[in-house]
Amino acid sequence: MSVLTKIKQAKLVGRGGACFPTGEKWSMVMEAKGKKKYVICNAAEGEPGILKDGFIIDNYPERVVDGIKLALDFLGAKKGIIYINHKYYKKYKKKLLNVIGKSPIDFFKKPINSGYIGGEESSILNAIEGRRIEPRLRPPFPVTSGLWNCLTLINNVETLYNVSLVNSGEFADKRFYTINGDCMHTGVFSYPDNWTIAKILKETKNIVKFPFFVQIGGDASGIVLNNKQLKRQVDGAGSITVYSIAKHKPKDLIKKWLYFFLNETCGQCTPCREGVYRLLEIIKSPEPDWQLFKDLLINLHDSSFCGLGCVVPIPIESFIRNVLVDIPKSKKKLFNSNDIHEVCSCYK
Amino acid sequence: MKKIKIKINDKTIECFPDKTIMEVAKENEIFIPGFCGHPDFPPKGNCRVCVVEIKGHDKLAISCQKKVQAGMEIFTNTDRVKKARNLNIELLFAEHIEKCPTCIWRVNCRLLDYAEKYKIEITRFSERKAKRKTYKFANAVEIDGSQCIDCRNCLDACNMMQKINYLELKGKGLNQEIVPVKDKKVDCIYCGQCAVHCPVGAAQEQTNWEAVEKLLKKKSKVIVAQFAPSIRVSIGEEFSLPYGKIMTGKIVAGLRALGFNYIFDVNFGADITTIVEAEELLERVKISPSMPSITRGGKKRVGLPMMTSCCPAWVKYVEFYNPELIPNLTTARSPHIHSGGAIKTFWAESMNIKPKDIIVVSVMPCTAKKFEISRPELKIKGEAPVDYVLTTREFAWLMKKNEIDFKNLKSKPADNPLGEYSGAAAIYGGSGGVMESALRTANAMICKTSKICAPKLEFKEVRGLDGIKEASMDIGRRKLKVAVVNGIGNIKPVIENLDNYDYIEVMACPGGCIGGGGQPIPTDNETRQKRIEALYKIDKGQDVRRAHENKGVQEMMKWLRGQKGDLEHKVLHTKYKKRK
C-alpha cells in the first residue's frame, strides 16, 4: 500500500489550521505536470497561543523528518526545506540535523520581521524567493506553481508527523492541543481528535471555577465560545485558551485582536489594510458607529485578498455573539466595565 | 476553443472559457468598476472593488482575475456586492487627499466618478495620508504620497515594464509607501509611465498650465503654441470621441480660443529633424568602411550605430546608464526644439519681434520633454528655444477649465510658415516613425546623387507595436541594418548587440510617443494601436511625403545656413553629457 493510500484511508487533514485533506493535496502535486518538485515543512508556528509544532520537533524529530522523506520519495521531489522560525532553529537545529543526516533537506530561517503573515503558505514561497513577504494571488496554487514556479507541497510539522505515523501503521487518530490562558495546567497535550473541549479541559484538570470563556484554534484567529458551548471538538488549529471574564474588559480584548491584525497585515488589499485601521479608529472613538464597525467586519470576510483578512472578524464577532450578547443582566457586573451595551448594540 | 455558457445577472451569455469575468462582462456591456487593474499588467487584485457574487461560492470573487467556467452564475449588483464594493471605494477615497480645485484629473477622475455613480459617502473616514511626502523627479514627474491608493501600477510600470526599477515599496502593512530606491546606480528617466498608469493622479506630471495661463492673461509677450505629432490622434479621447480620431484643426482652434497669438505645428520641426538626422546618418555611414563590426576585423566603427535622440527619456538613459554610447547619439535636436529654435530666430526676424519677447509653449504627449527644455546647452543666444511644455492632459484640462467646447470648435489651420508638414513628419509619434522618416530622406538623397536606384517611400518593416523590430534596408548600394525599440524595458538585447546595427531608433515609451507619459488615460494596446493607425492615415493623405520636400523647411534652412557665425549649429545641433 502506498503512503498516499494510507494517508487517504486515515483521512488525514492538515494541522496548520486550515484542515485541508492531506491526501488531496498530495494527489494534486503528484498529478500536476512538471519535473521539479519541492517539499516544504512549515515550522513557522506564528499563531499566538500555539506551541505544538515546537513540542513535536523537540520530542519527535525523527517522525517529522521521516514524514518529509516520505513526501520526497513519494513525489520524486529533489529537495525538502524546513521553513522554521528563529527561536526553534536555535533550539532544535542540532537535534534535527542529527536525524536528517545526508538526506536532501535544508533549513530556511523565517525572516525576522516577517510576522504572522510570514507563516502563510504563499508568503513562505515569496520569502524563500527573496520577494516581498506577502501572499500571492491565487490561482495558481503552490501545488501547481509554487517555489520558483515548480510544483510544491507545503505541509505543517504535525501533518508530516502524522504521515510518518500513518505509514508505520501507528497513527491513533490523536492530535496535539496547546492549552493556555487563565487556567492552572498549561502546555501541549496529546488526545484523541474527536474529544470535546469540555473533555480535554476536564482531563487536564483545567475546569476553572470562575466565570470564563474559551478561544479555540489560535489566540488571534480562533473562534470564541462561552462555557455552554464546550461540547464540541476543537476546529482549526490545535489550541484552547481559557479567559477569565473578570480579567478581560470587552473593548480592550477586541482592541487587542485588532492591534494584532493591524501590526500583521501585509497591506496589499483594501478591506484589511484600510478596514482594520478604521475598525480601531471606530472602537477608540468616544461615540463609535457600531453599524459601520459591523460592516467593516463583514467586508473583511467577503472581499479580503487572503486568509488573514478573512479571519479578522472571527474572534471579534464570536466574542460578541457568544459571550457578550447573551450575558444575563445579573452577570454584566462581572465584566468590570460599561462597554457591553455599546458593543452589543450592533449584534442584537 | 469551444464557447461555454454562463449567466451574468440572470442573463445567459456565451463566451470563451479562458476569459476573466470582467472581460466577459465588458464584452456584454456590463460595467464592473476597478482601480488596480490595467491591461498592460497581470491582475494584482488588491483594490477589491471589482468584486462579484458567484452562486455557490462562500466569499465574493474578484472579477479581474476569476476566470469564467461553464454554468457559472454571476451577480454584479446584489446587496452583498454593493456593500463590499462601495465600502472598499470609500476606504480608498480616505487614502486620497482631494486636491480637486487645482487637479487636472478632476475632469476625468475615477474616484469622483464612482463616488457619484454609487452614491458613496466620502466623509465617514478621516484622511489618513495627510503627512505623506511628495517625491519629485527633476521638473517632470511627481508622486504625491497623500493621494496614493496603494494599487502598485506605478511599480509595475517602472519595474516590470520599463525595467528601470527606480521605484520600490517601502514599509509594511498600513505604512507602505512608494519611494525612489536609494541605489545611486539607478535614476529616473522621466518617461512618465508611472503617471500614465496611475488610476488616481497620485503619480502625475509636474504641471505648468498655471504659469502658461497666467502668461496668456498677462498678454505682455507674444505667446506661441506648437503641438506634437501625437496630440492630434489622441486628444479626442479626452472628449469621449472614438480612439484615433484626427483633430488637428480643432487643436489649433482650441489653442487660439485659449489666447495663444500664433499656433505652429511641431511636425514642421520634425521635418527639420529628419533632414539633419538623415544628413548625419549618411555622413557617419560614409566614414566607416563597409560595415565591419568591432569584433570582426578589429576596425572600430566611428559613431555607429547611430541612435536617435529625439526621445529625452532615452537620452537621459544613455547619459546615466550608458554614457559610453553618447558619441552614438545623433547630434540633431528634437523636433519641438528645432521648431522652437526656428521660431525664435527665423520667424522672429521675419516678424520683427525680439526673441526675448516670445514665449514658446509646446503641447507634448511626454513628461520627459519638461526636463529636456531645461537643458542649458539648448539656449540660442541666451534664449531657450521652448519655454514651457504642457502634456496632452494639461491641454485637455485647460480646454475644460475654460469651458471651451472642443468637440464643436470650427477647425482652423495652423499659422504659416511653421504650419506645413510632410507625411514623414506626421508619423514621428509612432514607434518606427523617426526611422522611416529618416530613411525616406536618406534613401532619396542617395538615389539622387548615385542615380542607381528608385527612391523608396514606405518602410513598413519598422512599423508597429512590437518591442524590437529589425530590418535590413537598401540604401543605395549598401545594406543598412536597423533596429527600432519601443519601451525602454526592451533595450537590453539591442545594447548588447550593437555591432548588428547601423541605425537604431529608441523610444522609451511603449508604442512610441503616442504611448507617452503625458497621454490621455487609459493608454493601453487598444488605444496605442488606434492612435498609431491614425498617424499613418495622415501620412498617406499628405501631398508631400518626404521631409526634405517641405518647402517651408527648405526656405527656413536656406535662411539658417546663410546666417553668419555658428547660428546654424546652435539651432540644429546639441551635445550630451554623462550624468550621475
XYZ file of C-alpha atoms in Angstrom, chain B residues 29-505:
477
model
C -21.615 45.937 -21.894
C -21.933 45.140 -18.220
C -19.819 47.605 -16.288
C -17.689 46.499 -13.328
C -15.578 49.174 -11.581
C -11.965 48.733 -10.509
C -8.758 50.639 -9.788
C -5.754 48.370 -9.608
C -6.120 46.537 -12.909
C -4.514 47.667 -16.163
C -4.479 45.785 -19.480
C -0.695 46.251 -19.641
C -0.143 44.221 -16.439
C -1.309 40.879 -14.988
C -4.093 41.259 -12.384
C -2.954 42.356 -8.934
C -6.268 42.031 -7.152
C -5.537 44.469 -4.357
C -8.256 47.114 -4.595
C -11.116 44.575 -4.136
C -13.556 46.913 -5.856
C -14.371 44.671 -8.821
C -15.982 42.028 -6.576
C -18.906 39.916 -7.804
C -21.084 37.262 -6.217
C -20.957 33.744 -7.644
C -23.732 31.267 -6.846
C -22.430 28.549 -4.562
C -19.295 30.439 -3.513
C -18.955 31.494 0.112
C -16.896 34.601 -0.496
C -17.101 37.269 -3.174
C -14.719 36.873 -6.102
C -12.649 39.499 -7.885
C -13.815 39.655 -11.478
C -10.485 40.959 -12.797
C -8.839 37.633 -12.090
C -11.540 34.970 -11.698
C -11.955 33.022 -14.926
C -15.362 32.008 -16.202
C -16.444 28.375 -16.061
C -19.305 26.591 -17.807
C -22.524 27.007 -15.851
C -21.195 29.776 -13.604
C -23.877 32.147 -12.294
C -22.512 35.588 -11.579
C -24.152 38.605 -9.992
C -22.616 42.072 -10.267
C -25.100 44.131 -8.307
C -26.520 42.245 -5.327
C -26.745 43.947 -1.951
C -23.726 41.983 -0.818
C -21.690 43.124 -3.824
C -22.827 46.705 -3.436
C -21.863 46.793 0.222
C -18.364 45.437 -0.331
C -17.714 47.465 -3.471
C -18.946 50.739 -2.017
C -17.174 50.275 1.293
C -13.887 49.496 -0.468
C -14.261 52.577 -2.685
C -14.989 54.635 0.424
C -11.907 53.225 2.174
C -9.741 54.013 -0.852
C -11.127 57.532 -1.003
C -9.886 58.065 2.547
C -6.355 57.324 1.313
C -6.575 60.117 -1.223
C -6.469 63.732 -0.131
C -8.659 65.647 -2.517
C -6.903 68.469 -4.287
C -9.658 68.827 -6.855
C -9.598 72.616 -7.312
C -6.191 72.503 -8.997
C -6.101 68.906 -10.145
C -6.062 68.392 -13.904
C -7.510 64.926 -13.500
C -10.656 66.310 -11.894
C -12.465 66.214 -15.219
C -11.643 62.559 -15.713
C -11.392 61.144 -12.204
C -12.296 57.564 -11.399
C -12.721 58.245 -7.680
C -15.148 61.096 -8.262
C -16.989 59.172 -10.983
C -17.527 56.113 -8.804
C -18.453 58.197 -5.767
C -21.162 59.837 -7.814
C -22.314 56.705 -9.627
C -22.643 54.626 -6.485
C -23.700 57.481 -4.212
C -20.825 56.898 -1.851
C -20.375 58.858 1.343
C -16.859 60.128 1.222
C -16.667 61.822 4.579
C -17.103 58.983 7.072
C -13.393 58.312 7.318
C -10.685 60.855 8.058
C -7.840 61.347 5.600
C -5.109 59.015 6.690
C -2.240 60.071 4.448
C -2.132 63.766 5.205
C 1.502 63.649 6.258
C 2.808 61.682 3.296
C 5.597 63.097 1.156
C 5.525 64.118 -2.465
C 8.506 62.820 -4.412
C 9.560 64.975 -7.340
C 11.692 63.759 -10.221
C 13.539 66.676 -11.839
C 10.851 69.104 -13.065
C 8.982 66.421 -14.964
C 7.087 63.899 -12.830
C 5.965 63.631 -9.224
C 4.386 61.073 -6.922
C 2.146 62.533 -4.232
C 2.013 60.014 -1.406
C -1.001 61.729 0.145
C -3.094 60.632 -2.808
C -1.824 57.107 -3.336
C -4.320 54.246 -3.055
C -1.628 51.530 -2.965
C -2.651 49.955 -6.275
C 1.020 49.399 -7.332
C 0.528 50.231 -11.027
C 3.464 52.644 -10.903
C 5.680 49.828 -9.616
C 4.572 47.568 -12.443
C 5.211 50.348 -14.972
C 8.675 51.288 -13.702
C 9.931 47.825 -12.776
C 8.078 45.169 -14.750
C 7.516 47.163 -17.939
C 10.254 49.788 -18.217
C 12.758 47.745 -16.165
C 14.260 50.929 -14.743
C 13.478 49.741 -11.174
C 13.584 53.250 -9.785
C 10.508 52.882 -7.570
C 10.046 50.474 -4.695
C 7.527 49.715 -1.980
C 8.966 50.535 1.408
C 7.485 49.625 4.759
C 4.975 47.087 5.967
C 1.225 46.964 6.160
C -0.500 50.285 6.614
C 2.746 52.212 6.348
C 3.760 51.055 2.919
C 4.883 53.835 0.647
C 6.087 54.144 -2.938
C 9.563 55.632 -2.788
C 12.526 56.065 -5.131
C 15.232 53.481 -4.456
C 18.299 54.594 -2.575
C 20.676 52.963 -5.042
C 22.955 55.592 -6.581
C 23.332 53.482 -9.703
C 19.645 53.846 -10.514
C 17.886 57.001 -11.623
C 14.574 58.170 -13.051
C 14.414 58.800 -16.804
C 11.208 60.904 -16.588
C 9.311 58.735 -19.055
C 6.126 59.225 -17.026
C 4.869 55.670 -17.476
C 4.092 55.721 -13.750
C 1.851 58.747 -14.324
C 0.014 57.359 -17.321
C -0.785 54.134 -15.418
C -1.927 55.756 -12.155
C -5.711 55.481 -11.699
C -5.979 58.433 -9.300
C -3.408 61.021 -10.342
C -1.065 60.432 -7.412
C 1.730 59.859 -9.915
C 1.459 62.644 -12.429
C 3.303 65.272 -14.395
C 4.580 68.360 -12.632
C 2.182 70.857 -14.083
C 2.951 74.073 -15.939
C -0.537 75.016 -17.052
C -0.845 77.513 -14.196
C 2.181 79.510 -15.392
C 1.012 79.372 -19.005
C -2.486 80.540 -18.104
C -1.000 83.485 -16.193
C 1.091 84.496 -19.204
C -1.897 84.240 -21.517
C -3.827 86.552 -19.231
C -0.983 88.996 -18.885
C -0.636 89.398 -22.664
C 2.700 91.162 -22.264
C 4.586 88.885 -24.665
C 3.937 87.118 -27.946
C 2.813 83.672 -26.920
C 3.276 80.909 -29.448
C 1.884 77.401 -29.115
C 3.077 74.353 -31.039
C 1.756 70.825 -30.765
C 3.356 67.426 -31.277
C 2.537 64.803 -33.938
C 0.856 62.597 -31.302
C -1.612 65.113 -29.915
C -3.866 65.225 -32.947
C -4.638 61.482 -32.838
C -5.108 61.254 -29.066
C -6.792 64.424 -27.790
C -10.238 63.286 -28.933
C -10.232 60.597 -26.229
C -10.298 63.309 -23.564
C -13.633 64.404 -25.031
C -15.174 60.942 -25.345
C -14.528 60.728 -29.062
C -13.569 57.397 -30.660
C -9.940 56.317 -30.461
C -7.747 57.537 -33.318
C -9.871 60.471 -34.437
C -7.757 63.128 -36.152
C -8.310 66.513 -34.519
C -5.595 68.776 -35.923
C -7.847 71.676 -36.879
C -9.696 71.688 -33.579
C -6.443 71.723 -31.629
C -5.437 74.896 -33.470
C -8.848 76.420 -32.808
C -8.702 75.421 -29.168
C -5.269 76.966 -28.678
C -6.490 80.104 -30.388
C -9.504 80.214 -28.060
C -7.160 79.968 -25.062
C -5.449 83.119 -26.205
C -2.256 81.992 -27.924
C -1.156 84.568 -30.513
C 0.307 82.129 -33.012
C -0.081 78.425 -33.430
C 2.520 76.327 -35.199
C 2.887 72.605 -35.815
C 5.758 70.621 -34.329
C 5.505 68.448 -37.446
C 7.353 71.270 -39.195
C 10.112 70.778 -36.631
C 10.036 67.029 -37.249
C 10.826 67.661 -40.899
C 13.858 69.707 -39.832
C 14.954 66.874 -37.524
C 14.661 64.337 -40.305
C 16.824 66.357 -42.656
C 19.538 66.977 -40.070
C 19.478 63.376 -38.904
C 19.478 61.860 -42.400
C 22.436 64.036 -43.360
C 24.298 62.927 -40.251
C 23.474 59.271 -40.869
C 24.840 59.378 -44.398
C 27.948 61.133 -43.159
C 28.662 58.544 -40.484
C 27.932 55.646 -42.776
C 30.400 57.015 -45.303
C 33.184 57.443 -42.729
C 33.012 53.865 -41.650
C 34.344 51.426 -44.275
C 31.748 48.863 -45.378
C 30.163 47.985 -42.002
C 32.808 45.929 -40.220
C 31.915 45.071 -36.690
C 34.204 45.719 -33.754
C 34.752 42.018 -33.262
C 35.308 41.142 -36.870
C 38.425 42.599 -38.466
C 39.051 44.738 -35.395
C 38.254 48.020 -37.183
C 36.340 50.392 -34.958
C 33.168 51.932 -36.348
C 33.041 55.637 -35.632
C 29.702 56.900 -34.385
C 27.902 53.736 -35.479
C 25.356 52.508 -34.841
C 23.832 55.952 -34.905
C 20.958 56.336 -32.456
C 18.046 58.737 -32.460
C 17.961 61.412 -29.746
C 14.511 62.959 -30.011
C 13.264 60.965 -27.020
C 14.542 62.851 -23.932
C 13.920 59.866 -21.637
C 16.146 57.747 -23.883
C 18.797 60.475 -23.895
C 18.701 60.596 -20.072
C 19.001 56.809 -20.079
C 22.135 56.957 -22.245
C 23.682 59.810 -20.260
C 23.173 57.978 -16.966
C 23.330 54.262 -17.741
C 25.428 54.044 -20.925
C 27.442 57.252 -21.275
C 29.907 55.379 -23.481
C 27.174 55.498 -26.130
C 26.943 59.297 -26.121
C 29.032 59.517 -29.322
C 26.445 57.281 -30.993
C 23.545 59.628 -30.379
C 22.717 61.859 -33.306
C 23.629 65.476 -32.626
C 20.325 66.564 -34.159
C 17.985 68.249 -31.683
C 14.423 67.039 -31.207
C 11.501 68.306 -33.351
C 9.965 70.837 -30.975
C 13.398 72.184 -30.120
C 14.104 72.565 -33.827
C 10.857 74.412 -34.488
C 11.244 76.394 -31.250
C 14.683 77.477 -32.424
C 13.278 78.404 -35.847
C 10.560 80.435 -34.145
C 12.982 82.463 -32.073
C 15.393 83.123 -34.938
C 13.969 82.798 -38.444
C 10.373 83.658 -37.603
C 11.239 86.334 -35.039
C 13.335 88.136 -37.614
C 10.655 87.900 -40.291
C 8.081 89.322 -37.875
C 10.440 91.880 -36.432
C 9.840 90.616 -32.899
C 12.644 90.368 -30.352
C 13.318 86.744 -29.336
C 13.102 87.703 -25.655
C 9.545 88.871 -26.229
C 8.440 85.472 -27.500
C 7.193 82.666 -25.263
C 7.026 79.225 -26.890
C 4.746 76.593 -25.361
C 4.899 73.017 -26.666
C 1.968 70.657 -26.192
C 3.524 67.226 -25.878
C 2.486 63.631 -25.163
C 5.568 63.477 -22.994
C 6.706 64.242 -19.456
C 10.434 63.976 -20.213
C 10.156 66.968 -22.535
C 9.668 69.131 -19.446
C 13.133 68.037 -18.384
C 14.513 68.436 -21.902
C 13.711 72.129 -22.203
C 15.655 72.890 -19.039
C 18.926 71.777 -20.639
C 21.232 74.827 -20.711
C 23.073 73.686 -23.858
C 19.879 74.217 -25.859
C 19.953 78.005 -25.419
C 20.334 80.041 -28.578
C 21.855 83.460 -27.905
C 20.695 83.275 -24.316
C 17.114 82.244 -25.131
C 15.638 78.807 -24.579
C 14.000 77.580 -27.796
C 10.951 76.345 -25.830
C 9.795 77.926 -22.575
C 7.051 75.588 -21.342
C 5.837 72.078 -22.030
C 2.241 71.090 -21.396
C 1.171 67.454 -21.601
C -1.840 66.356 -23.646
C -3.702 66.007 -20.350
C -2.837 69.549 -19.251
C -4.052 70.867 -22.588
C -7.353 68.981 -22.313
C -7.701 70.310 -18.789
C -7.248 73.904 -19.961
C -9.990 73.384 -22.558
C -12.397 72.043 -19.945
C -11.435 74.531 -17.253
C -12.074 77.382 -19.649
C -15.294 75.759 -20.856
C -14.145 75.612 -24.462
C -16.439 73.215 -26.312
C -13.586 71.405 -28.010
C -15.721 68.902 -29.886
C -17.690 71.624 -31.613
C -14.895 74.031 -32.454
C -14.545 75.013 -36.076
C -11.317 73.522 -37.444
C -8.614 76.022 -38.258
C -5.249 75.609 -39.999
C -2.023 76.301 -38.141
C -0.225 79.527 -38.881
C 2.417 79.844 -41.542
C 5.276 79.493 -42.141
C 5.735 76.844 -39.450
C 2.430 75.084 -40.066
C 3.243 72.926 -43.092
C 4.490 69.370 -42.791
C 5.198 66.201 -44.748
C 3.723 62.764 -44.161
C 7.143 61.733 -42.849
C 6.732 64.234 -40.002
C 3.260 63.004 -39.127
C 4.490 59.507 -38.331
C 7.061 60.665 -35.745
C 4.587 59.947 -32.998
C 4.664 56.201 -33.507
C 7.457 53.730 -32.956
C 9.383 53.422 -36.212
C 8.263 56.842 -37.409
C 11.551 58.649 -36.933
C 13.383 55.751 -38.545
C 11.070 55.613 -41.550
C 11.148 59.370 -41.980
C 14.956 59.457 -41.933
C 15.170 56.513 -44.318
C 12.804 58.134 -46.808
C 15.024 61.192 -46.942
C 18.377 59.371 -46.772
C 17.236 56.967 -49.431
C 16.052 59.797 -51.701
C 19.303 61.723 -51.153
C 21.451 58.729 -52.121
C 19.322 57.815 -55.092
C 19.561 61.402 -56.287
C 23.351 61.531 -56.128
C 24.137 57.987 -57.166
C 21.301 57.638 -59.663
C 21.339 53.891 -59.218
C 18.050 53.337 -57.516
C 14.456 54.409 -57.392
C 13.600 56.202 -54.164
C 11.552 54.029 -51.819
C 8.744 55.673 -49.949
C 7.353 53.282 -47.382
C 9.389 51.159 -44.960
C 6.702 49.004 -43.434
C 9.094 46.669 -41.620
C 9.803 49.252 -38.940
C 6.162 49.952 -38.119
C 4.031 48.544 -35.307
C 3.940 47.918 -31.569
C 6.494 45.099 -31.283
C 9.149 45.909 -28.696
C 12.077 45.314 -31.024
C 11.814 45.479 -34.800
C 14.766 44.707 -37.039
C 15.193 45.210 -40.740
C 17.749 45.381 -43.458
C 17.313 48.339 -45.793
C 18.866 49.016 -49.152
C 20.333 52.498 -49.088
C 21.940 52.902 -52.486
C 24.476 50.085 -52.746
C 24.606 49.310 -49.081
C 22.527 47.279 -46.748
C 21.692 49.329 -43.713
C 20.831 47.210 -40.703
C 18.351 48.988 -38.487
C 16.582 48.334 -35.200
C 13.597 50.085 -33.710
C 12.972 49.784 -29.977
C 9.904 51.000 -28.155
C 9.535 50.632 -24.409
C 12.889 51.142 -22.696
C 12.360 47.757 -20.995
C 13.234 46.153 -24.333
C 16.566 47.866 -24.778
C 18.970 45.297 -23.355
C 19.280 42.805 -26.232
C 19.885 45.676 -28.628
C 22.525 47.376 -26.473
C 24.268 44.050 -26.055
C 24.429 43.535 -29.824
C 25.242 46.947 -31.205
C 27.514 45.513 -33.880
C 24.478 44.096 -35.592
C 23.100 47.513 -36.404
C 23.929 50.718 -38.221
C 20.993 52.872 -37.126
C 18.721 52.492 -34.115
C 15.563 54.326 -33.110
